[in-house]
XYZ file of N, CA and C in Angstrom:
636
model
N 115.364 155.635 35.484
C 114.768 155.067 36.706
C 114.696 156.106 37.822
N 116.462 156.928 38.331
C 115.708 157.814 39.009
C 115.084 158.717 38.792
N 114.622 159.333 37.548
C 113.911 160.570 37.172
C 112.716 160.370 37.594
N 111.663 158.742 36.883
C 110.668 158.475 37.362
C 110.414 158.476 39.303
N 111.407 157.865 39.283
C 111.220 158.380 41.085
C 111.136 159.149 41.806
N 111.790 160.378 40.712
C 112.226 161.600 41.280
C 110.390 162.146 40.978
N 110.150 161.831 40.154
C 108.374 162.501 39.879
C 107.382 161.583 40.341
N 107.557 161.038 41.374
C 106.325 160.330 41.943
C 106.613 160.924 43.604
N 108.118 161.404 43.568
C 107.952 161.689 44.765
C 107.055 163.301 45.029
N 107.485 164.070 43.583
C 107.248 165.424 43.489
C 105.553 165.111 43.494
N 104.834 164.107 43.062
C 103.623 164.432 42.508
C 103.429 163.620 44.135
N 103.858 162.805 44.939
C 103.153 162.769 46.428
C 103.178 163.698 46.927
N 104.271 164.441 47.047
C 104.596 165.941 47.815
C 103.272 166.285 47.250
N 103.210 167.246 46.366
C 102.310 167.909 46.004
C 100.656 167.308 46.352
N 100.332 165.809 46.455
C 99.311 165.259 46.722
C 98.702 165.474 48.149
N 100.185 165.487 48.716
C 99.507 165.580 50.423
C 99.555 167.313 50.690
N 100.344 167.702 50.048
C 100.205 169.291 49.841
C 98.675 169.764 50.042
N 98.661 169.307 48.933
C 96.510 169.646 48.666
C 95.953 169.480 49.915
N 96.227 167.924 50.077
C 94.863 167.252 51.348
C 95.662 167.784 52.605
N 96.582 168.139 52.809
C 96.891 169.383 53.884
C 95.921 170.702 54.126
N 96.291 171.543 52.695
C 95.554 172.460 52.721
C 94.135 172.403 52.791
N 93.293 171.489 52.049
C 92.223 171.287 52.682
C 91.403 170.811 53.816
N 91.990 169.858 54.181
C 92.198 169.473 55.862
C 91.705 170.633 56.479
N 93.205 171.810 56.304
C 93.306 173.087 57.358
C 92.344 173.801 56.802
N 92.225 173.915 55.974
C 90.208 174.973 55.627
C 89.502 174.431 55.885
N 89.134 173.528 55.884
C 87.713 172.618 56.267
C 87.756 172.710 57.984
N 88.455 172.682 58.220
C 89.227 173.072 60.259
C 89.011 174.275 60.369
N 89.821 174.792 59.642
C 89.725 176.503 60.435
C 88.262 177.240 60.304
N 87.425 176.628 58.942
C 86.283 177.312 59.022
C 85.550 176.728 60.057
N 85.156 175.537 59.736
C 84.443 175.433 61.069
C 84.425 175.390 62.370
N 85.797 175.031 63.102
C 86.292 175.177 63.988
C 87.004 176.528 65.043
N 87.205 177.072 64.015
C 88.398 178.043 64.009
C 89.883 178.107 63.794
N 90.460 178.664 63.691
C 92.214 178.487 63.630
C 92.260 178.424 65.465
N 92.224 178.970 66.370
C 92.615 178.658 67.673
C 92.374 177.251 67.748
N 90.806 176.988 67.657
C 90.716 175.644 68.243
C 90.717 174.056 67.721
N 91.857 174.513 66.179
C 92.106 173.671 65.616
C 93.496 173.400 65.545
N 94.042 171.915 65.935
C 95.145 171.525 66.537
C 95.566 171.072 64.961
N 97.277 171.033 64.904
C 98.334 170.521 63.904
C 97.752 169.341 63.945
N 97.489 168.287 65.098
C 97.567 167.209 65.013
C 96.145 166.564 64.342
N 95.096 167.611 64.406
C 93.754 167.523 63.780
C 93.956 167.516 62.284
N 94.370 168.540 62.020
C 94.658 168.751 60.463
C 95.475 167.616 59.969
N 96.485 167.188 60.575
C 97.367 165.690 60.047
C 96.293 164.545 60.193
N 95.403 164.671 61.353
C 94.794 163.054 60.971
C 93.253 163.244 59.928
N 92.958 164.350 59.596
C 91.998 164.585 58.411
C 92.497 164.557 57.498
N 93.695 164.637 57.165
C 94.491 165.331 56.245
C 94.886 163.539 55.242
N 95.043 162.751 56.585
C 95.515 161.317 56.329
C 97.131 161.022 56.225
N 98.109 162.121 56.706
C 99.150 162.463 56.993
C 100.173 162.314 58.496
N 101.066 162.624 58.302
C 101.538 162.287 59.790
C 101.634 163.847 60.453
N 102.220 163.956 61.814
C 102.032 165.622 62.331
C 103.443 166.351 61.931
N 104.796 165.213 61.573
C 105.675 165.933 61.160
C 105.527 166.321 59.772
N 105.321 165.673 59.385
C 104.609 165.822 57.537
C 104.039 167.040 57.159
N 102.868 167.613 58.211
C 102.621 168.900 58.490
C 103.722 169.910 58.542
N 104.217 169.708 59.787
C 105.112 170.590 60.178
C 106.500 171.103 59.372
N 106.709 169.609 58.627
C 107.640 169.899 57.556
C 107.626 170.378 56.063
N 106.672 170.706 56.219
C 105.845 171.379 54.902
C 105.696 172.763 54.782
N 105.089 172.921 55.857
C 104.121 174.651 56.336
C 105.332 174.763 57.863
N 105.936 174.339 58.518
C 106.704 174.767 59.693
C 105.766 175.249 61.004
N 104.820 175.936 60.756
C 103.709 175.967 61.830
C 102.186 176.140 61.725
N 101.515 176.213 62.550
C 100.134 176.631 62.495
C 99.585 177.887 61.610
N 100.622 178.968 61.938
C 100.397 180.176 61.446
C 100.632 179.955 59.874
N 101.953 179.389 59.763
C 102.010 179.600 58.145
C 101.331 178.894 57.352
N 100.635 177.531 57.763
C 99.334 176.618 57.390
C 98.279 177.627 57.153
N 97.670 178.708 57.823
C 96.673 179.710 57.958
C 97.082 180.234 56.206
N 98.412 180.596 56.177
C 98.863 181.687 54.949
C 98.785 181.155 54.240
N 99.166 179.699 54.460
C 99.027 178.678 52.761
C 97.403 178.531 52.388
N 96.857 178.698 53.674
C 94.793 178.016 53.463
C 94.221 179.496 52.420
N 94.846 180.533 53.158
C 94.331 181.876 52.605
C 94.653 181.963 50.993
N 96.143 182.312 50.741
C 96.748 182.700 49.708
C 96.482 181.309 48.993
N 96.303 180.314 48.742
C 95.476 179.093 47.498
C 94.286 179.426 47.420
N 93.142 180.195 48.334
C 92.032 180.748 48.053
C 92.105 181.765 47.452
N 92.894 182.762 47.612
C 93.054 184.112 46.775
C 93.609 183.989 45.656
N 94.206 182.729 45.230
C 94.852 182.512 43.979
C 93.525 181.915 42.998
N 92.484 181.389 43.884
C 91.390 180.976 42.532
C 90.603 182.296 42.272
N 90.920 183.304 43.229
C 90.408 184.602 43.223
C 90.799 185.849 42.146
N 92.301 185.470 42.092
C 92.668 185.828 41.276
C 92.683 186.109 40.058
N 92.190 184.630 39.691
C 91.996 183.857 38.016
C 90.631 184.522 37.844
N 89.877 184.053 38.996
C 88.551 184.574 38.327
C 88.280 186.172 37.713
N 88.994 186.625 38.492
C 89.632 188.567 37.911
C 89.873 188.504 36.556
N 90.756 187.875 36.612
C 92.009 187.473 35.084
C 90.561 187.471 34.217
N 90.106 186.216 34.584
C 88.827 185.644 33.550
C 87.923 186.959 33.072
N 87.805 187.598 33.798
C 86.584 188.410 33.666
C 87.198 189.732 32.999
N 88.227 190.018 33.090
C 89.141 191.085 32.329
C 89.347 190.888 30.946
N 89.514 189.206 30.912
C 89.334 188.930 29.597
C 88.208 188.427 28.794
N 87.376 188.386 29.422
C 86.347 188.595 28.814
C 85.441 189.588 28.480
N 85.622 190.318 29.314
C 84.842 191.643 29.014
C 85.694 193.370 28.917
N 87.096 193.032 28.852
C 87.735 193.936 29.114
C 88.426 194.549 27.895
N 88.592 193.620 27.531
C 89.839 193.473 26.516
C 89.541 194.341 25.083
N 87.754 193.224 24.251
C 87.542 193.950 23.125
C 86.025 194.378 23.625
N 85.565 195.364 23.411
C 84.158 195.768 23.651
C 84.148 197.095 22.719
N 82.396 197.379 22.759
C 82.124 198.473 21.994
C 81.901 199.730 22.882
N 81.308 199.332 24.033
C 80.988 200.330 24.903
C 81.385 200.110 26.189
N 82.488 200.954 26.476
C 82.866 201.203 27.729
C 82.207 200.870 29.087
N 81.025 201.998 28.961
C 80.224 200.973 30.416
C 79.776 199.954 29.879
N 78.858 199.741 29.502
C 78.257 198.317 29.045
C 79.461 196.825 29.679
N 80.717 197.358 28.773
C 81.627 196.559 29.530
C 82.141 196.300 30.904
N 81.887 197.227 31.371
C 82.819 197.544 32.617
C 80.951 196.939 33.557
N 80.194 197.140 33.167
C 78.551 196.470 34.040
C 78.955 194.907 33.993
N 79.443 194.791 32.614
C 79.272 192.926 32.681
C 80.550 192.235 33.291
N 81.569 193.122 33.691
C 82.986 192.755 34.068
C 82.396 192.716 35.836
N 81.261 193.537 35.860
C 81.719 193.560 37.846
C 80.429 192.464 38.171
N 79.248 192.623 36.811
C 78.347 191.629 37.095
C 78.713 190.067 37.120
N 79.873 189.700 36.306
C 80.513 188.264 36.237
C 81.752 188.010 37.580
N 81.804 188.754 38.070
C 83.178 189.240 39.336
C 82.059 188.791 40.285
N 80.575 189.312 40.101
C 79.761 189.210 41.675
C 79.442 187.525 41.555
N 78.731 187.267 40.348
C 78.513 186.180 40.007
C 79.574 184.862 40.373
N 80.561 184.858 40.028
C 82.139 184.034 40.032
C 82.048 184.032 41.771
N 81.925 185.034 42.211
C 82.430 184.705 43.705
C 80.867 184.748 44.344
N 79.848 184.442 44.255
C 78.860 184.168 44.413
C 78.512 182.261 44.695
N 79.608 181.724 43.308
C 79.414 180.447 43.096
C 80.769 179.715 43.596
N 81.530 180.735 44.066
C 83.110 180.420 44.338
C 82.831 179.824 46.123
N 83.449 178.781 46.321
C 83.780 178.087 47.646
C 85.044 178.778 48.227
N 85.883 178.751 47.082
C 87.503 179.949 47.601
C 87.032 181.104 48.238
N 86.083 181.785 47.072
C 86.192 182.820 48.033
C 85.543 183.590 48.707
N 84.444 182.805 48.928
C 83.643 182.779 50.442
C 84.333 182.172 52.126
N 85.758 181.228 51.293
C 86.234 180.620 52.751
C 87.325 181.889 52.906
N 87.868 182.413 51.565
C 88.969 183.733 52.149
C 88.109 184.596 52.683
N 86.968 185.342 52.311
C 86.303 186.049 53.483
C 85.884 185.802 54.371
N 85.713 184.729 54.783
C 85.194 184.313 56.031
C 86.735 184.278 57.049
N 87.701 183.684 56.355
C 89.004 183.457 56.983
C 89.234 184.509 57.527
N 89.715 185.712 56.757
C 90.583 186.981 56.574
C 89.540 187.906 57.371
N 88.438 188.064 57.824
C 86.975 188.627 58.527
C 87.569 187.832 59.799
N 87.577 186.640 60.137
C 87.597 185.910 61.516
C 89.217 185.747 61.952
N 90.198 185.471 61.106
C 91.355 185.355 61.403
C 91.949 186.827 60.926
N 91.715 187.723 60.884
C 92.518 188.820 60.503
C 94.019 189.236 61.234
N 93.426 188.956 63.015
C 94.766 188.855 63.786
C 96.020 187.869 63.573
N 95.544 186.752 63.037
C 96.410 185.633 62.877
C 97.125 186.108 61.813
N 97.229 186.560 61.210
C 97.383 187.183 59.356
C 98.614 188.500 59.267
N 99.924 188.249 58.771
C 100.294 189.363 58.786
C 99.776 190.884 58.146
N 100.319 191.634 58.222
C 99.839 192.854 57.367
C 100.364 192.545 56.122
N 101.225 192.032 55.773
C 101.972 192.118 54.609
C 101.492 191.167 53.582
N 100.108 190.193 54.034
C 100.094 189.358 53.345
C 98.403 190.180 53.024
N 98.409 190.904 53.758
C 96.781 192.045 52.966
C 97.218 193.146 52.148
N 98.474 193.818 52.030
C 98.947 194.411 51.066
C 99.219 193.471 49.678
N 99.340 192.277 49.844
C 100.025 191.573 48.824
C 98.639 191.392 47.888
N 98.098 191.141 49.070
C 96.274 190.706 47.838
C 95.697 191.843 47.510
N 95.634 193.089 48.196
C 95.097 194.160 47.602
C 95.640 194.766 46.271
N 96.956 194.561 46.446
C 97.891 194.676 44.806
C 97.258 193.510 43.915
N 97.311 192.490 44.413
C 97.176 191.393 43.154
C 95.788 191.242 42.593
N 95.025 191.514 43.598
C 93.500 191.841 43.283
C 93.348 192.978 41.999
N 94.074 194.172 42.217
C 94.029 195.629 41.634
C 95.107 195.486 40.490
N 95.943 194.710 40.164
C 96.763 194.604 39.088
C 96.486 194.721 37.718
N 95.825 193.647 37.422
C 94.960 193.680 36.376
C 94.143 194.429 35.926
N 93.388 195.207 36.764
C 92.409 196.336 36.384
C 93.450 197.888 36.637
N 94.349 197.768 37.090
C 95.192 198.765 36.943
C 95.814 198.845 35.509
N 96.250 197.797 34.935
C 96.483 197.892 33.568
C 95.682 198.356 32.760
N 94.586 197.970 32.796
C 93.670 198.438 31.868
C 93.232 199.822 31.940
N 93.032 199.799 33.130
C 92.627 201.475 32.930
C 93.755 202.460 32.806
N 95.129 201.866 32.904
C 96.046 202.674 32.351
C 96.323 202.515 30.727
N 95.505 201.757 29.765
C 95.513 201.440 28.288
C 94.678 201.887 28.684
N 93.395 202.216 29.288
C 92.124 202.871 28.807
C 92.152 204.543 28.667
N 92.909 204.985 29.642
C 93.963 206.113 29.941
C 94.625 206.737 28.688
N 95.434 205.680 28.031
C 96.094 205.988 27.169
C 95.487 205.728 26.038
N 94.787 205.341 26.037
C 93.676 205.166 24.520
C 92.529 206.493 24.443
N 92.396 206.958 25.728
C 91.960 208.345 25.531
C 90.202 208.113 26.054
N 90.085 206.739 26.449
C 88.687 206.274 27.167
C 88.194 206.725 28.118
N 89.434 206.794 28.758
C 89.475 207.572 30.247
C 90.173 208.379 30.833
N 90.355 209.011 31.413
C 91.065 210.242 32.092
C 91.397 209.905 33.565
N 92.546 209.446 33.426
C 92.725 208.542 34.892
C 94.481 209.643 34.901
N 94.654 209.981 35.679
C 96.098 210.591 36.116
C 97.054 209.559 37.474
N 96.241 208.865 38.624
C 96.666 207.785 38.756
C 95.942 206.657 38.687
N 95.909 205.737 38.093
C 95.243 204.461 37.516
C 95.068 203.623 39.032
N 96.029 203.888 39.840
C 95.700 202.862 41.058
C 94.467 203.564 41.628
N 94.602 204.743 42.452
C 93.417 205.064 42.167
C 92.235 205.139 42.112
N 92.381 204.818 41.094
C 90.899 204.984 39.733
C 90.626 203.435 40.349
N 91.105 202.483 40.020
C 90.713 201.287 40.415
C 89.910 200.947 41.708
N 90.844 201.363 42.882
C 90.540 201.382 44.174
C 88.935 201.922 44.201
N 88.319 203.318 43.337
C 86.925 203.927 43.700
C 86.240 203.432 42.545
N 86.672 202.658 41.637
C 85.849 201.476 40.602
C 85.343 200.450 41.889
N 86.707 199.841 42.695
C 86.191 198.481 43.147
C 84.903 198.697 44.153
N 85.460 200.061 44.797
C 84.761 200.244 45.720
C 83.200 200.792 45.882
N 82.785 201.241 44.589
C 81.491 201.859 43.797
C 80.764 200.743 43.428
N 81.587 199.484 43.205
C 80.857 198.459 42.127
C 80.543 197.209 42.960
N 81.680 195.921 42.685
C 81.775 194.662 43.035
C 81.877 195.055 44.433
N 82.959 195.385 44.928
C 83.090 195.632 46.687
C 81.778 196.347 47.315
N 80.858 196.806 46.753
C 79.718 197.824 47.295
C 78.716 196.331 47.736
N 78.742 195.872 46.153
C 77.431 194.369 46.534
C 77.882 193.811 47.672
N 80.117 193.133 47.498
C 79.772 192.085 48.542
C 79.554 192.668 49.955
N 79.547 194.032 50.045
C 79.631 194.587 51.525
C 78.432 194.856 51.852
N 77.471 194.666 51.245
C 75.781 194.814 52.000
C 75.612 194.254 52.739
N 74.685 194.659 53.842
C 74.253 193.173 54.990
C 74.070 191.671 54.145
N 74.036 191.039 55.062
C 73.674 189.372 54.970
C 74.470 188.552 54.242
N 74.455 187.336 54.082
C 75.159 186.635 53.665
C 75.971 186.617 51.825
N 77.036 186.188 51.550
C 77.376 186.250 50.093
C 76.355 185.774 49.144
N 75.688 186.057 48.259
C 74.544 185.523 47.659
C 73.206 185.612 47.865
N 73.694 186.283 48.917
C 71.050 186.663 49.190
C 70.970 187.925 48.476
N 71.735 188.799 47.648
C 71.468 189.730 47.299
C 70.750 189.604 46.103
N 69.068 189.911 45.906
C 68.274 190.050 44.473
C 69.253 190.424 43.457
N 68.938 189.516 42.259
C 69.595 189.663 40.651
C 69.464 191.410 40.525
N 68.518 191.225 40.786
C 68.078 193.162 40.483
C 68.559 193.935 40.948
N 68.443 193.825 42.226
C 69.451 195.256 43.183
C 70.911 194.966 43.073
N 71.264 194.096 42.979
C 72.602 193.540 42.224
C 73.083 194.484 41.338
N 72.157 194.584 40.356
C 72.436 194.705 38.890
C 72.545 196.759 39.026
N 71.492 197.109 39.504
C 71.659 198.180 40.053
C 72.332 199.052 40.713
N 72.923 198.505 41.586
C 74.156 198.675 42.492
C 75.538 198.970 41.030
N 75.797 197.998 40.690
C 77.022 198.009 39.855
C 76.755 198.985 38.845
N 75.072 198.741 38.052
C 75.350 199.901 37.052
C 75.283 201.170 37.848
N 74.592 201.460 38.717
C 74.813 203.124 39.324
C 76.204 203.134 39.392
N 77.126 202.387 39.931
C 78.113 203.112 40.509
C 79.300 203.343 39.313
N 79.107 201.857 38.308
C 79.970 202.643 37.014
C 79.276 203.321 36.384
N 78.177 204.139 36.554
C 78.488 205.598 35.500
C 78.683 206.322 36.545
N 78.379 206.396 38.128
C 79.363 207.149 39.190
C 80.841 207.377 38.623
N 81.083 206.332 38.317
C 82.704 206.625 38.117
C 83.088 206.795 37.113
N 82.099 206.971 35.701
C 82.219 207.525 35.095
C 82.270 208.710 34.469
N 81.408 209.475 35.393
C 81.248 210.642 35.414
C 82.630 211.343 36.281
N 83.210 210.621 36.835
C 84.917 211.070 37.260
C 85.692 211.220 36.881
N 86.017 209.614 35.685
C 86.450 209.272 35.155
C 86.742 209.166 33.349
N 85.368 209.730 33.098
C 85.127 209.786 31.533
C 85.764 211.161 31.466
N 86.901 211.425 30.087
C 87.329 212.183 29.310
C 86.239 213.449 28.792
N 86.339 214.689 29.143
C 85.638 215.888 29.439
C 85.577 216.129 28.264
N 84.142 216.188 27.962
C 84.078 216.568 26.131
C 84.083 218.323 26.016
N 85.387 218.955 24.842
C 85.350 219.918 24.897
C 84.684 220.758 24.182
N 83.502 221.443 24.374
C 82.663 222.510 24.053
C 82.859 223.278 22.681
């Protein structure tokens, strides 16, 4: 009897958890984080204001919980695309085109993570530093592995793999989403262009020096 009680309370917690956090994104984007009150987010939320407060403790750390659950579907979608195109392939670029073309795509169709850039772009002050080191690692993790097995499989010639990653992201996926205008007006084509120029850019850095 109390176990069952004990898991209806865990699965309310966790219920108003959610409609918290969404509450406070659906607020902070359109509103802003300044001009969106605790007590706003509790009555969208369908919650009380201590309920809030006893959850997240303040405004600010509500901001960290809205961000970091967006960067966590951000995450996966990485994961996803590593494993799908990372893992077994025949050709190196070929792979590494369809890994940054499904990365643009994923966050193209992603609500997460159009609201973390919009957040982390408009709230950057609100935001510690420590919580943009944390995503730039967790972002780069996964593709740090690999190109340190790609490294060691003799694919690539990477001496530090972090790195190598950092002028991958920044040649490829990070090049599209940083063009003018909005996430998604960018043509299929110049898209497609963008990513393949820049991985054989970095391939030509990065590819193992054939010896003569």
């Amino acid at each position: 009897m109390d176990h069952t009680q004990n898991k209806k309370i865990r699965k309310g917690s966790s219920d108003k958890r959610a409609k918290i956090i969404a509450a406070a994104r659906d607020l902070f984007l359109s509103e802003g984080f300044d001009r969106s009150s605790v007590d706003a987010v509790a009555t969208k939320a369908g919650v009380s204001k201590r309920t809030v407060y006893d959850y997240y403790g303040d405004k600010q750390n509500l901001l960290l919980a809205v961000v970091e659950e967006s960067s966590s579907a951000v995450l996966v979608m990485i994961e996803q695309g590593i494993s799908d195109h990372l893992l077994k392939f025949e050709d190196l670029e070929q792979a590494l085109i369809l890994f940054c073309e499904q990365i643009v795509a994923s966050a193209n169709g992603s609500s997460d993570y159009k609201a973390l850039i919009r957040l982390v772009m408009v709230e950057a002050a609100n935001l510690p530093d420590s919580f943009f080191e944390r995503l730039d690692n967790a972002t780069e993790e996964g593709i740090i592995r690999r190109f340190t097995e790609f490294g060691q499989n003799g694919l690539l010639d990477v001496i530090d793999p972090k790195m190598a990653t950092k002028h991958f992201a920044a040649l490829t996926f990070l090049l599209v989403f940083n063009q003018p205008g909005k996430i998604g007006t960018l043509e299929e084509e110049q898209t497609k262009r963008i990513i393949t120029e820049g991985v054989r850019v970095f391939l030509c850095a990065y590819a193992p020096q054939r010896k003569s």
